[in-house]
Amino acid sequence: MMGWFDFVRSPAGTSVETLRIPLFPLNTVLFPGSLLPLKIFEQRYLDMAATCMKAQTPFGICLIEKGSEVGGNAVPHPVGTLANIANWEMEQLGILMITAQGGRRFRILDSQAGPGNLLEATVELLAETGPTRLPPERERLLPLLRRIVGDLGSERMPEPHRYDEAEWVGYRITEVLPIQNLAKQKLLELDDPLARLEILEKYLSQRKLLDG
């Protein structure tokens, strides 16, 4: 059986970092660096969370493409985000409250229902190019983002606040935009952080939400 992390060779001969993880399909999009509060009550996800906490391993959050969050197995979009349990509490028996913290993006290679009808998948971790500096022409996004961060506070927007990094700025704006989840999913899937910023600036500028 494949372990949590494995390095395999793709047909092209390049190294692909793969991971075997349980999936938690939701009607929301988790972005790298985001904090997402979740209420867990289905037994399969209670067991998943307990296993992940004990082993200190992640699970995957994907936007649902078909199906529903509760019961059955929903069909997830192929690109999702690793989630680590940052904190948890169980004030009521059988109901677990957790905060999931977004990690690396991944693409599902294959998936199937495992024990307890929990969806399990082999995923490919998407390449990280390293921090990309925020271009000067996109700095007009920052006053709006600073106001958002100030309003939401550190519980929703934890420090460090990387206003000089294109990835961080793009993810933080996208996660709070009042747009359809499918649009957020498309922005998550973009590999180019500068393209994401360009799309966001056009959207916000058209709605006269930017200064200047």
mmCIF file with all atom_site columns, N, CA and C in Angstrom, residues 141-209:
data_model
loop_
_atom_site.group_PDB
_atom_site.id
_atom_site.type_symbol
_atom_site.label_atom_id
_atom_site.label_alt_id
_atom_site.label_comp_id
_atom_site.label_asym_id
_atom_site.label_entity_id
_atom_site.label_seq_id
_atom_site.pdbx_PDB_ins_code
_atom_site.Cartn_x
_atom_site.Cartn_y
_atom_site.Cartn_z
_atom_site.occupancy
_atom_site.B_iso_or_equiv
_atom_site.pdbx_formal_charge
_atom_site.auth_seq_id
_atom_site.auth_comp_id
_atom_site.auth_asym_id
_atom_site.auth_atom_id
_atom_site.pdbx_PDB_model_num
ATOM 1   N N  . LEU A 1 141 ? -4.519  46.709 -5.122  1.00 0.00 ? 141 LEU A N  1
ATOM 2   C CA . LEU A 1 141 ? -5.359  45.733 -4.438  1.00 0.00 ? 141 LEU A CA 1
ATOM 3   C C  . LEU A 1 141 ? -5.190  45.790 -2.916  1.00 0.00 ? 141 LEU A C  1
ATOM 4   N N  . LEU A 1 142 ? -4.071  46.341 -2.467  1.00 0.00 ? 142 LEU A N  1
ATOM 5   C CA . LEU A 1 142 ? -3.723  46.230 -1.054  1.00 0.00 ? 142 LEU A CA 1
ATOM 6   C C  . LEU A 1 142 ? -4.619  47.020 -0.101  1.00 0.00 ? 142 LEU A C  1
ATOM 7   N N  . PRO A 1 143 ? -5.023  48.264 -0.411  1.00 0.00 ? 143 PRO A N  1
ATOM 8   C CA . PRO A 1 143 ? -5.898  48.959 0.550   1.00 0.00 ? 143 PRO A CA 1
ATOM 9   C C  . PRO A 1 143 ? -7.166  48.183 0.864   1.00 0.00 ? 143 PRO A C  1
ATOM 10  N N  . LEU A 1 144 ? -7.789  47.591 -0.147  1.00 0.00 ? 144 LEU A N  1
ATOM 11  C CA . LEU A 1 144 ? -8.988  46.785 0.079   1.00 0.00 ? 144 LEU A CA 1
ATOM 12  C C  . LEU A 1 144 ? -8.665  45.574 0.941   1.00 0.00 ? 144 LEU A C  1
ATOM 13  N N  . LEU A 1 145 ? -7.575  44.884 0.619   1.00 0.00 ? 145 LEU A N  1
ATOM 14  C CA . LEU A 1 145 ? -7.211  43.692 1.377   1.00 0.00 ? 145 LEU A CA 1
ATOM 15  C C  . LEU A 1 145 ? -6.882  44.042 2.826   1.00 0.00 ? 145 LEU A C  1
ATOM 16  N N  . ARG A 1 146 ? -6.197  45.153 3.034   1.00 0.00 ? 146 ARG A N  1
ATOM 17  C CA . ARG A 1 146 ? -5.871  45.557 4.409   1.00 0.00 ? 146 ARG A CA 1
ATOM 18  C C  . ARG A 1 146 ? -7.143  45.830 5.212   1.00 0.00 ? 146 ARG A C  1
ATOM 19  N N  . ARG A 1 147 ? -8.139  46.423 4.573   1.00 0.00 ? 147 ARG A N  1
ATOM 20  C CA . ARG A 1 147 ? -9.405  46.674 5.265   1.00 0.00 ? 147 ARG A CA 1
ATOM 21  C C  . ARG A 1 147 ? -10.088 45.345 5.604   1.00 0.00 ? 147 ARG A C  1
ATOM 22  N N  . ILE A 1 148 ? -10.059 44.399 4.676   1.00 0.00 ? 148 ILE A N  1
ATOM 23  C CA . ILE A 1 148 ? -10.667 43.090 4.910   1.00 0.00 ? 148 ILE A CA 1
ATOM 24  C C  . ILE A 1 148 ? -9.980  42.383 6.075   1.00 0.00 ? 148 ILE A C  1
ATOM 25  N N  . VAL A 1 149 ? -8.651  42.377 6.055   1.00 0.00 ? 149 VAL A N  1
ATOM 26  C CA . VAL A 1 149 ? -7.890  41.728 7.126   1.00 0.00 ? 149 VAL A CA 1
ATOM 27  C C  . VAL A 1 149 ? -8.199  42.382 8.477   1.00 0.00 ? 149 VAL A C  1
ATOM 28  N N  . GLY A 1 150 ? -8.294  43.720 8.470   1.00 0.00 ? 150 GLY A N  1
ATOM 29  C CA . GLY A 1 150 ? -8.605  44.437 9.703   1.00 0.00 ? 150 GLY A CA 1
ATOM 30  C C  . GLY A 1 150 ? -9.994  44.104 10.235  1.00 0.00 ? 150 GLY A C  1
ATOM 31  N N  . ASP A 1 151 ? -10.955 43.947 9.316   1.00 0.00 ? 151 ASP A N  1
ATOM 32  C CA . ASP A 1 151 ? -12.326 43.643 9.716   1.00 0.00 ? 151 ASP A CA 1
ATOM 33  C C  . ASP A 1 151 ? -12.453 42.214 10.242  1.00 0.00 ? 151 ASP A C  1
ATOM 34  N N  . LEU A 1 152 ? -11.781 41.266 9.587   1.00 0.00 ? 152 LEU A N  1
ATOM 35  C CA . LEU A 1 152 ? -11.926 39.858 9.952   1.00 0.00 ? 152 LEU A CA 1
ATOM 36  C C  . LEU A 1 152 ? -11.087 39.473 11.163  1.00 0.00 ? 152 LEU A C  1
ATOM 37  N N  . GLY A 1 153 ? -9.949  40.158 11.356  1.00 0.00 ? 153 GLY A N  1
ATOM 38  C CA . GLY A 1 153 ? -9.099  39.869 12.498  1.00 0.00 ? 153 GLY A CA 1
ATOM 39  C C  . GLY A 1 153 ? -8.213  38.652 12.289  1.00 0.00 ? 153 GLY A C  1
ATOM 40  N N  . SER A 1 154 ? -7.356  38.403 13.254  1.00 0.00 ? 154 SER A N  1
ATOM 41  C CA . SER A 1 154 ? -6.341  37.354 13.130  1.00 0.00 ? 154 SER A CA 1
ATOM 42  C C  . SER A 1 154 ? -6.927  35.947 13.198  1.00 0.00 ? 154 SER A C  1
ATOM 43  N N  . GLU A 1 155 ? -8.145  35.810 13.743  1.00 0.00 ? 155 GLU A N  1
ATOM 44  C CA . GLU A 1 155 ? -8.737  34.472 13.800  1.00 0.00 ? 155 GLU A CA 1
ATOM 45  C C  . GLU A 1 155 ? -9.078  33.960 12.419  1.00 0.00 ? 155 GLU A C  1
ATOM 46  N N  . ARG A 1 156 ? -9.475  34.849 11.518  1.00 0.00 ? 156 ARG A N  1
ATOM 47  C CA . ARG A 1 156 ? -9.788  34.460 10.148  1.00 0.00 ? 156 ARG A CA 1
ATOM 48  C C  . ARG A 1 156 ? -8.605  34.680 9.214   1.00 0.00 ? 156 ARG A C  1
ATOM 49  N N  . MET A 1 157 ? -7.800  35.687 9.495   1.00 0.00 ? 157 MET A N  1
ATOM 50  C CA . MET A 1 157 ? -6.650  36.016 8.655   1.00 0.00 ? 157 MET A CA 1
ATOM 51  C C  . MET A 1 157 ? -5.393  36.006 9.517   1.00 0.00 ? 157 MET A C  1
ATOM 52  N N  . PRO A 1 158 ? -4.875  34.825 9.817   1.00 0.00 ? 158 PRO A N  1
ATOM 53  C CA . PRO A 1 158 ? -3.750  34.739 10.752  1.00 0.00 ? 158 PRO A CA 1
ATOM 54  C C  . PRO A 1 158 ? -2.470  35.339 10.180  1.00 0.00 ? 158 PRO A C  1
ATOM 55  N N  . GLU A 1 159 ? -1.663  35.844 11.069  1.00 0.00 ? 159 GLU A N  1
ATOM 56  C CA . GLU A 1 159 ? -0.347  36.344 10.669  1.00 0.00 ? 159 GLU A CA 1
ATOM 57  C C  . GLU A 1 159 ? 0.578   35.169 10.392  1.00 0.00 ? 159 GLU A C  1
ATOM 58  N N  . PRO A 1 160 ? 1.656   35.361 9.616   1.00 0.00 ? 160 PRO A N  1
ATOM 59  C CA . PRO A 1 160 ? 2.094   36.636 9.033   1.00 0.00 ? 160 PRO A CA 1
ATOM 60  C C  . PRO A 1 160 ? 1.267   37.050 7.827   1.00 0.00 ? 160 PRO A C  1
ATOM 61  N N  . HIS A 1 161 ? 1.061   38.359 7.690   1.00 0.00 ? 161 HIS A N  1
ATOM 62  C CA . HIS A 1 161 ? 0.350   38.918 6.547   1.00 0.00 ? 161 HIS A CA 1
ATOM 63  C C  . HIS A 1 161 ? 1.378   39.281 5.479   1.00 0.00 ? 161 HIS A C  1
ATOM 64  N N  . ARG A 1 162 ? 1.350   38.533 4.393   1.00 0.00 ? 162 ARG A N  1
ATOM 65  C CA . ARG A 1 162 ? 2.386   38.675 3.365   1.00 0.00 ? 162 ARG A CA 1
ATOM 66  C C  . ARG A 1 162 ? 1.894   39.548 2.212   1.00 0.00 ? 162 ARG A C  1
ATOM 67  N N  . TYR A 1 163 ? 1.778   40.826 2.480   1.00 0.00 ? 163 TYR A N  1
ATOM 68  C CA . TYR A 1 163 ? 1.257   41.752 1.474   1.00 0.00 ? 163 TYR A CA 1
ATOM 69  C C  . TYR A 1 163 ? 2.191   41.916 0.280   1.00 0.00 ? 163 TYR A C  1
ATOM 70  N N  . ASP A 1 164 ? 3.410   41.450 0.404   1.00 0.00 ? 164 ASP A N  1
ATOM 71  C CA . ASP A 1 164 ? 4.361   41.587 -0.704  1.00 0.00 ? 164 ASP A CA 1
ATOM 72  C C  . ASP A 1 164 ? 4.405   40.340 -1.584  1.00 0.00 ? 164 ASP A C  1
ATOM 73  N N  . GLU A 1 165 ? 3.599   39.308 -1.265  1.00 0.00 ? 165 GLU A N  1
ATOM 74  C CA . GLU A 1 165 ? 3.613   38.067 -2.030  1.00 0.00 ? 165 GLU A CA 1
ATOM 75  C C  . GLU A 1 165 ? 2.334   37.918 -2.849  1.00 0.00 ? 165 GLU A C  1
ATOM 76  N N  . ALA A 1 166 ? 2.500   37.676 -4.147  1.00 0.00 ? 166 ALA A N  1
ATOM 77  C CA . ALA A 1 166 ? 1.366   37.580 -5.063  1.00 0.00 ? 166 ALA A CA 1
ATOM 78  C C  . ALA A 1 166 ? 0.425   36.438 -4.680  1.00 0.00 ? 166 ALA A C  1
ATOM 79  N N  . GLU A 1 167 ? 0.980   35.285 -4.273  1.00 0.00 ? 167 GLU A N  1
ATOM 80  C CA . GLU A 1 167 ? 0.149   34.136 -3.929  1.00 0.00 ? 167 GLU A CA 1
ATOM 81  C C  . GLU A 1 167 ? -0.749  34.463 -2.738  1.00 0.00 ? 167 GLU A C  1
ATOM 82  N N  . TRP A 1 168 ? -0.155  35.005 -1.689  1.00 0.00 ? 168 TRP A N  1
ATOM 83  C CA . TRP A 1 168 ? -0.892  35.287 -0.461  1.00 0.00 ? 168 TRP A CA 1
ATOM 84  C C  . TRP A 1 168 ? -1.993  36.300 -0.729  1.00 0.00 ? 168 TRP A C  1
ATOM 85  N N  . VAL A 1 169 ? -1.665  37.361 -1.425  1.00 0.00 ? 169 VAL A N  1
ATOM 86  C CA . VAL A 1 169 ? -2.649  38.411 -1.723  1.00 0.00 ? 169 VAL A CA 1
ATOM 87  C C  . VAL A 1 169 ? -3.801  37.844 -2.548  1.00 0.00 ? 169 VAL A C  1
ATOM 88  N N  . GLY A 1 170 ? -3.470  37.064 -3.577  1.00 0.00 ? 170 GLY A N  1
ATOM 89  C CA . GLY A 1 170 ? -4.508  36.501 -4.433  1.00 0.00 ? 170 GLY A CA 1
ATOM 90  C C  . GLY A 1 170 ? -5.424  35.535 -3.707  1.00 0.00 ? 170 GLY A C  1
ATOM 91  N N  . TYR A 1 171 ? -4.845  34.659 -2.899  1.00 0.00 ? 171 TYR A N  1
ATOM 92  C CA . TYR A 1 171 ? -5.661  33.693 -2.154  1.00 0.00 ? 171 TYR A CA 1
ATOM 93  C C  . TYR A 1 171 ? -6.554  34.386 -1.127  1.00 0.00 ? 171 TYR A C  1
ATOM 94  N N  . ARG A 1 172 ? -6.017  35.384 -0.428  1.00 0.00 ? 172 ARG A N  1
ATOM 95  C CA . ARG A 1 172 ? -6.797  36.038 0.617   1.00 0.00 ? 172 ARG A CA 1
ATOM 96  C C  . ARG A 1 172 ? -7.964  36.825 0.031   1.00 0.00 ? 172 ARG A C  1
ATOM 97  N N  . ILE A 1 173 ? -7.762  37.480 -1.096  1.00 0.00 ? 173 ILE A N  1
ATOM 98  C CA . ILE A 1 173 ? -8.871  38.208 -1.713  1.00 0.00 ? 173 ILE A CA 1
ATOM 99  C C  . ILE A 1 173 ? -9.912  37.233 -2.234  1.00 0.00 ? 173 ILE A C  1
ATOM 100 N N  . THR A 1 174 ? -9.458  36.174 -2.900  1.00 0.00 ? 174 THR A N  1
ATOM 101 C CA . THR A 1 174 ? -10.398 35.228 -3.510  1.00 0.00 ? 174 THR A CA 1
ATOM 102 C C  . THR A 1 174 ? -11.276 34.551 -2.473  1.00 0.00 ? 174 THR A C  1
ATOM 103 N N  . GLU A 1 175 ? -10.714 34.204 -1.330  1.00 0.00 ? 175 GLU A N  1
ATOM 104 C CA . GLU A 1 175 ? -11.486 33.446 -0.356  1.00 0.00 ? 175 GLU A CA 1
ATOM 105 C C  . GLU A 1 175 ? -12.645 34.248 0.229   1.00 0.00 ? 175 GLU A C  1
ATOM 106 N N  . VAL A 1 176 ? -12.549 35.581 0.205   1.00 0.00 ? 176 VAL A N  1
ATOM 107 C CA . VAL A 1 176 ? -13.621 36.389 0.807   1.00 0.00 ? 176 VAL A CA 1
ATOM 108 C C  . VAL A 1 176 ? -14.547 37.012 -0.233  1.00 0.00 ? 176 VAL A C  1
ATOM 109 N N  . LEU A 1 177 ? -14.242 36.868 -1.512  1.00 0.00 ? 177 LEU A N  1
ATOM 110 C CA . LEU A 1 177 ? -15.091 37.464 -2.536  1.00 0.00 ? 177 LEU A CA 1
ATOM 111 C C  . LEU A 1 177 ? -16.483 36.817 -2.534  1.00 0.00 ? 177 LEU A C  1
ATOM 112 N N  . PRO A 1 178 ? -17.533 37.606 -2.675  1.00 0.00 ? 178 PRO A N  1
ATOM 113 C CA . PRO A 1 178 ? -18.889 37.057 -2.750  1.00 0.00 ? 178 PRO A CA 1
ATOM 114 C C  . PRO A 1 178 ? -19.207 36.587 -4.169  1.00 0.00 ? 178 PRO A C  1
ATOM 115 N N  . ILE A 1 179 ? -18.497 35.557 -4.599  1.00 0.00 ? 179 ILE A N  1
ATOM 116 C CA . ILE A 1 179 ? -18.688 35.002 -5.937  1.00 0.00 ? 179 ILE A CA 1
ATOM 117 C C  . ILE A 1 179 ? -19.019 33.526 -5.813  1.00 0.00 ? 179 ILE A C  1
ATOM 118 N N  . GLN A 1 180 ? -19.501 32.924 -6.898  1.00 0.00 ? 180 GLN A N  1
ATOM 119 C CA . GLN A 1 180 ? -19.876 31.514 -6.877  1.00 0.00 ? 180 GLN A CA 1
ATOM 120 C C  . GLN A 1 180 ? -18.661 30.639 -6.598  1.00 0.00 ? 180 GLN A C  1
ATOM 121 N N  . ASN A 1 181 ? -18.928 29.510 -5.954  1.00 0.00 ? 181 ASN A N  1
ATOM 122 C CA . ASN A 1 181 ? -17.844 28.581 -5.630  1.00 0.00 ? 181 ASN A CA 1
ATOM 123 C C  . ASN A 1 181 ? -17.113 28.089 -6.872  1.00 0.00 ? 181 ASN A C  1
ATOM 124 N N  . LEU A 1 182 ? -17.834 27.935 -7.977  1.00 0.00 ? 182 LEU A N  1
ATOM 125 C CA . LEU A 1 182 ? -17.186 27.465 -9.194  1.00 0.00 ? 182 LEU A CA 1
ATOM 126 C C  . LEU A 1 182 ? -16.147 28.469 -9.678  1.00 0.00 ? 182 LEU A C  1
ATOM 127 N N  . ALA A 1 183 ? -16.430 29.756 -9.521  1.00 0.00 ? 183 ALA A N  1
ATOM 128 C CA . ALA A 1 183 ? -15.458 30.788 -9.892  1.00 0.00 ? 183 ALA A CA 1
ATOM 129 C C  . ALA A 1 183 ? -14.244 30.728 -8.966  1.00 0.00 ? 183 ALA A C  1
ATOM 130 N N  . LYS A 1 184 ? -14.483 30.502 -7.680  1.00 0.00 ? 184 LYS A N  1
ATOM 131 C CA . LYS A 1 184 ? -13.371 30.357 -6.741  1.00 0.00 ? 184 LYS A CA 1
ATOM 132 C C  . LYS A 1 184 ? -12.529 29.133 -7.084  1.00 0.00 ? 184 LYS A C  1
ATOM 133 N N  . GLN A 1 185 ? -13.204 28.056 -7.495  1.00 0.00 ? 185 GLN A N  1
ATOM 134 C CA . GLN A 1 185 ? -12.491 26.843 -7.879  1.00 0.00 ? 185 GLN A CA 1
ATOM 135 C C  . GLN A 1 185 ? -11.567 27.118 -9.055  1.00 0.00 ? 185 GLN A C  1
ATOM 136 N N  . LYS A 1 186 ? -12.038 27.836 -10.053 1.00 0.00 ? 186 LYS A N  1
ATOM 137 C CA . LYS A 1 186 ? -11.210 28.146 -11.223 1.00 0.00 ? 186 LYS A CA 1
ATOM 138 C C  . LYS A 1 186 ? -9.991  28.976 -10.819 1.00 0.00 ? 186 LYS A C  1
ATOM 139 N N  . LEU A 1 187 ? -10.178 29.889 -9.876  1.00 0.00 ? 187 LEU A N  1
ATOM 140 C CA . LEU A 1 187 ? -9.049  30.690 -9.410  1.00 0.00 ? 187 LEU A CA 1
ATOM 141 C C  . LEU A 1 187 ? -8.064  29.858 -8.591  1.00 0.00 ? 187 LEU A C  1
ATOM 142 N N  . LEU A 1 188 ? -8.583  28.888 -7.836  1.00 0.00 ? 188 LEU A N  1
ATOM 143 C CA . LEU A 1 188 ? -7.697  27.972 -7.104  1.00 0.00 ? 188 LEU A CA 1
ATOM 144 C C  . LEU A 1 188 ? -6.843  27.171 -8.069  1.00 0.00 ? 188 LEU A C  1
ATOM 145 N N  . GLU A 1 189 ? -7.444  26.745 -9.185  1.00 0.00 ? 189 GLU A N  1
ATOM 146 C CA . GLU A 1 189 ? -6.752  25.870 -10.124 1.00 0.00 ? 189 GLU A CA 1
ATOM 147 C C  . GLU A 1 189 ? -5.660  26.582 -10.913 1.00 0.00 ? 189 GLU A C  1
ATOM 148 N N  . LEU A 1 190 ? -5.694  27.906 -10.964 1.00 0.00 ? 190 LEU A N  1
ATOM 149 C CA . LEU A 1 190 ? -4.675  28.643 -11.717 1.00 0.00 ? 190 LEU A CA 1
ATOM 150 C C  . LEU A 1 190 ? -3.292  28.416 -11.109 1.00 0.00 ? 190 LEU A C  1
ATOM 151 N N  . ASP A 1 191 ? -2.335  28.064 -11.932 1.00 0.00 ? 191 ASP A N  1
ATOM 152 C CA . ASP A 1 191 ? -0.964  27.882 -11.448 1.00 0.00 ? 191 ASP A CA 1
ATOM 153 C C  . ASP A 1 191 ? -0.194  29.200 -11.389 1.00 0.00 ? 191 ASP A C  1
ATOM 154 N N  . ASP A 1 192 ? -0.627  30.189 -12.150 1.00 0.00 ? 192 ASP A N  1
ATOM 155 C CA . ASP A 1 192 ? 0.085   31.461 -12.249 1.00 0.00 ? 192 ASP A CA 1
ATOM 156 C C  . ASP A 1 192 ? -0.531  32.477 -11.281 1.00 0.00 ? 192 ASP A C  1
ATOM 157 N N  . PRO A 1 193 ? 0.170   32.836 -10.199 1.00 0.00 ? 193 PRO A N  1
ATOM 158 C CA . PRO A 1 193 ? -0.389  33.788 -9.238  1.00 0.00 ? 193 PRO A CA 1
ATOM 159 C C  . PRO A 1 193 ? -0.597  35.177 -9.824  1.00 0.00 ? 193 PRO A C  1
ATOM 160 N N  . LEU A 1 194 ? 0.197   35.537 -10.838 1.00 0.00 ? 194 LEU A N  1
ATOM 161 C CA . LEU A 1 194 ? 0.039   36.855 -11.451 1.00 0.00 ? 194 LEU A CA 1
ATOM 162 C C  . LEU A 1 194 ? -1.216  36.908 -12.306 1.00 0.00 ? 194 LEU A C  1
ATOM 163 N N  . ALA A 1 195 ? -1.546  35.806 -12.966 1.00 0.00 ? 195 ALA A N  1
ATOM 164 C CA . ALA A 1 195 ? -2.792  35.740 -13.734 1.00 0.00 ? 195 ALA A CA 1
ATOM 165 C C  . ALA A 1 195 ? -3.989  35.852 -12.798 1.00 0.00 ? 195 ALA A C  1
ATOM 166 N N  . ARG A 1 196 ? -3.896  35.217 -11.613 1.00 0.00 ? 196 ARG A N  1
ATOM 167 C CA . ARG A 1 196 ? -4.975  35.295 -10.629 1.00 0.00 ? 196 ARG A CA 1
ATOM 168 C C  . ARG A 1 196 ? -5.181  36.744 -10.194 1.00 0.00 ? 196 ARG A C  1
ATOM 169 N N  . LEU A 1 197 ? -4.101  37.461 -9.943  1.00 0.00 ? 197 LEU A N  1
ATOM 170 C CA . LEU A 1 197 ? -4.204  38.858 -9.531  1.00 0.00 ? 197 LEU A CA 1
ATOM 171 C C  . LEU A 1 197 ? -4.813  39.720 -10.622 1.00 0.00 ? 197 LEU A C  1
ATOM 172 N N  . GLU A 1 198 ? -4.448  39.456 -11.855 1.00 0.00 ? 198 GLU A N  1
ATOM 173 C CA . GLU A 1 198 ? -4.990  40.234 -12.974 1.00 0.00 ? 198 GLU A CA 1
ATOM 174 C C  . GLU A 1 198 ? -6.507  40.066 -13.057 1.00 0.00 ? 198 GLU A C  1
ATOM 175 N N  . ILE A 1 199 ? -6.972  38.829 -12.918 1.00 0.00 ? 199 ILE A N  1
ATOM 176 C CA . ILE A 1 199 ? -8.409  38.561 -12.959 1.00 0.00 ? 199 ILE A CA 1
ATOM 177 C C  . ILE A 1 199 ? -9.120  39.262 -11.797 1.00 0.00 ? 199 ILE A C  1
ATOM 178 N N  . LEU A 1 200 ? -8.532  39.179 -10.610 1.00 0.00 ? 200 LEU A N  1
ATOM 179 C CA . LEU A 1 200 ? -9.139  39.811 -9.442  1.00 0.00 ? 200 LEU A CA 1
ATOM 180 C C  . LEU A 1 200 ? -9.210  41.325 -9.598  1.00 0.00 ? 200 LEU A C  1
ATOM 181 N N  . GLU A 1 201 ? -8.141  41.918 -10.105 1.00 0.00 ? 201 GLU A N  1
ATOM 182 C CA . GLU A 1 201 ? -8.138  43.379 -10.259 1.00 0.00 ? 201 GLU A CA 1
ATOM 183 C C  . GLU A 1 201 ? -9.199  43.824 -11.263 1.00 0.00 ? 201 GLU A C  1
ATOM 184 N N  . LYS A 1 202 ? -9.327  43.103 -12.365 1.00 0.00 ? 202 LYS A N  1
ATOM 185 C CA . LYS A 1 202 ? -10.351 43.455 -13.356 1.00 0.00 ? 202 LYS A CA 1
ATOM 186 C C  . LYS A 1 202 ? -11.743 43.350 -12.748 1.00 0.00 ? 202 LYS A C  1
ATOM 187 N N  . TYR A 1 203 ? -11.979 42.290 -12.006 1.00 0.00 ? 203 TYR A N  1
ATOM 188 C CA . TYR A 1 203 ? -13.289 42.078 -11.376 1.00 0.00 ? 203 TYR A CA 1
ATOM 189 C C  . TYR A 1 203 ? -13.605 43.212 -10.399 1.00 0.00 ? 203 TYR A C  1
ATOM 190 N N  . LEU A 1 204 ? -12.656 43.510 -9.526  1.00 0.00 ? 204 LEU A N  1
ATOM 191 C CA . LEU A 1 204 ? -12.878 44.528 -8.497  1.00 0.00 ? 204 LEU A CA 1
ATOM 192 C C  . LEU A 1 204 ? -12.944 45.930 -9.094  1.00 0.00 ? 204 LEU A C  1
ATOM 193 N N  . SER A 1 205 ? -12.137 46.174 -10.120 1.00 0.00 ? 205 SER A N  1
ATOM 194 C CA . SER A 1 205 ? -12.135 47.482 -10.760 1.00 0.00 ? 205 SER A CA 1
ATOM 195 C C  . SER A 1 205 ? -13.458 47.744 -11.473 1.00 0.00 ? 205 SER A C  1
ATOM 196 N N  . GLN A 1 206 ? -13.984 46.724 -12.146 1.00 0.00 ? 206 GLN A N  1
ATOM 197 C CA . GLN A 1 206 ? -15.272 46.872 -12.843 1.00 0.00 ? 206 GLN A CA 1
ATOM 198 C C  . GLN A 1 206 ? -16.405 47.213 -11.876 1.00 0.00 ? 206 GLN A C  1
ATOM 199 N N  . ARG A 1 207 ? -16.269 46.750 -10.639 1.00 0.00 ? 207 ARG A N  1
ATOM 200 C CA . ARG A 1 207 ? -17.295 47.016 -9.625  1.00 0.00 ? 207 ARG A CA 1
ATOM 201 C C  . ARG A 1 207 ? -16.930 48.196 -8.742  1.00 0.00 ? 207 ARG A C  1
ATOM 202 N N  . LYS A 1 208 ? -15.911 48.933 -9.159  1.00 0.00 ? 208 LYS A N  1
ATOM 203 C CA . LYS A 1 208 ? -15.479 50.166 -8.489  1.00 0.00 ? 208 LYS A CA 1
ATOM 204 C C  . LYS A 1 208 ? -15.207 49.942 -7.003  1.00 0.00 ? 208 LYS A C  1
ATOM 205 N N  . LEU A 1 209 ? -14.530 48.835 -6.716  1.00 0.00 ? 209 LEU A N  1
ATOM 206 C CA . LEU A 1 209 ? -14.198 48.486 -5.326  1.00 0.00 ? 209 LEU A CA 1
ATOM 207 C C  . LEU A 1 209 ? -12.748 48.800 -4.972  1.00 0.00 ? 209 LEU A C  1
#
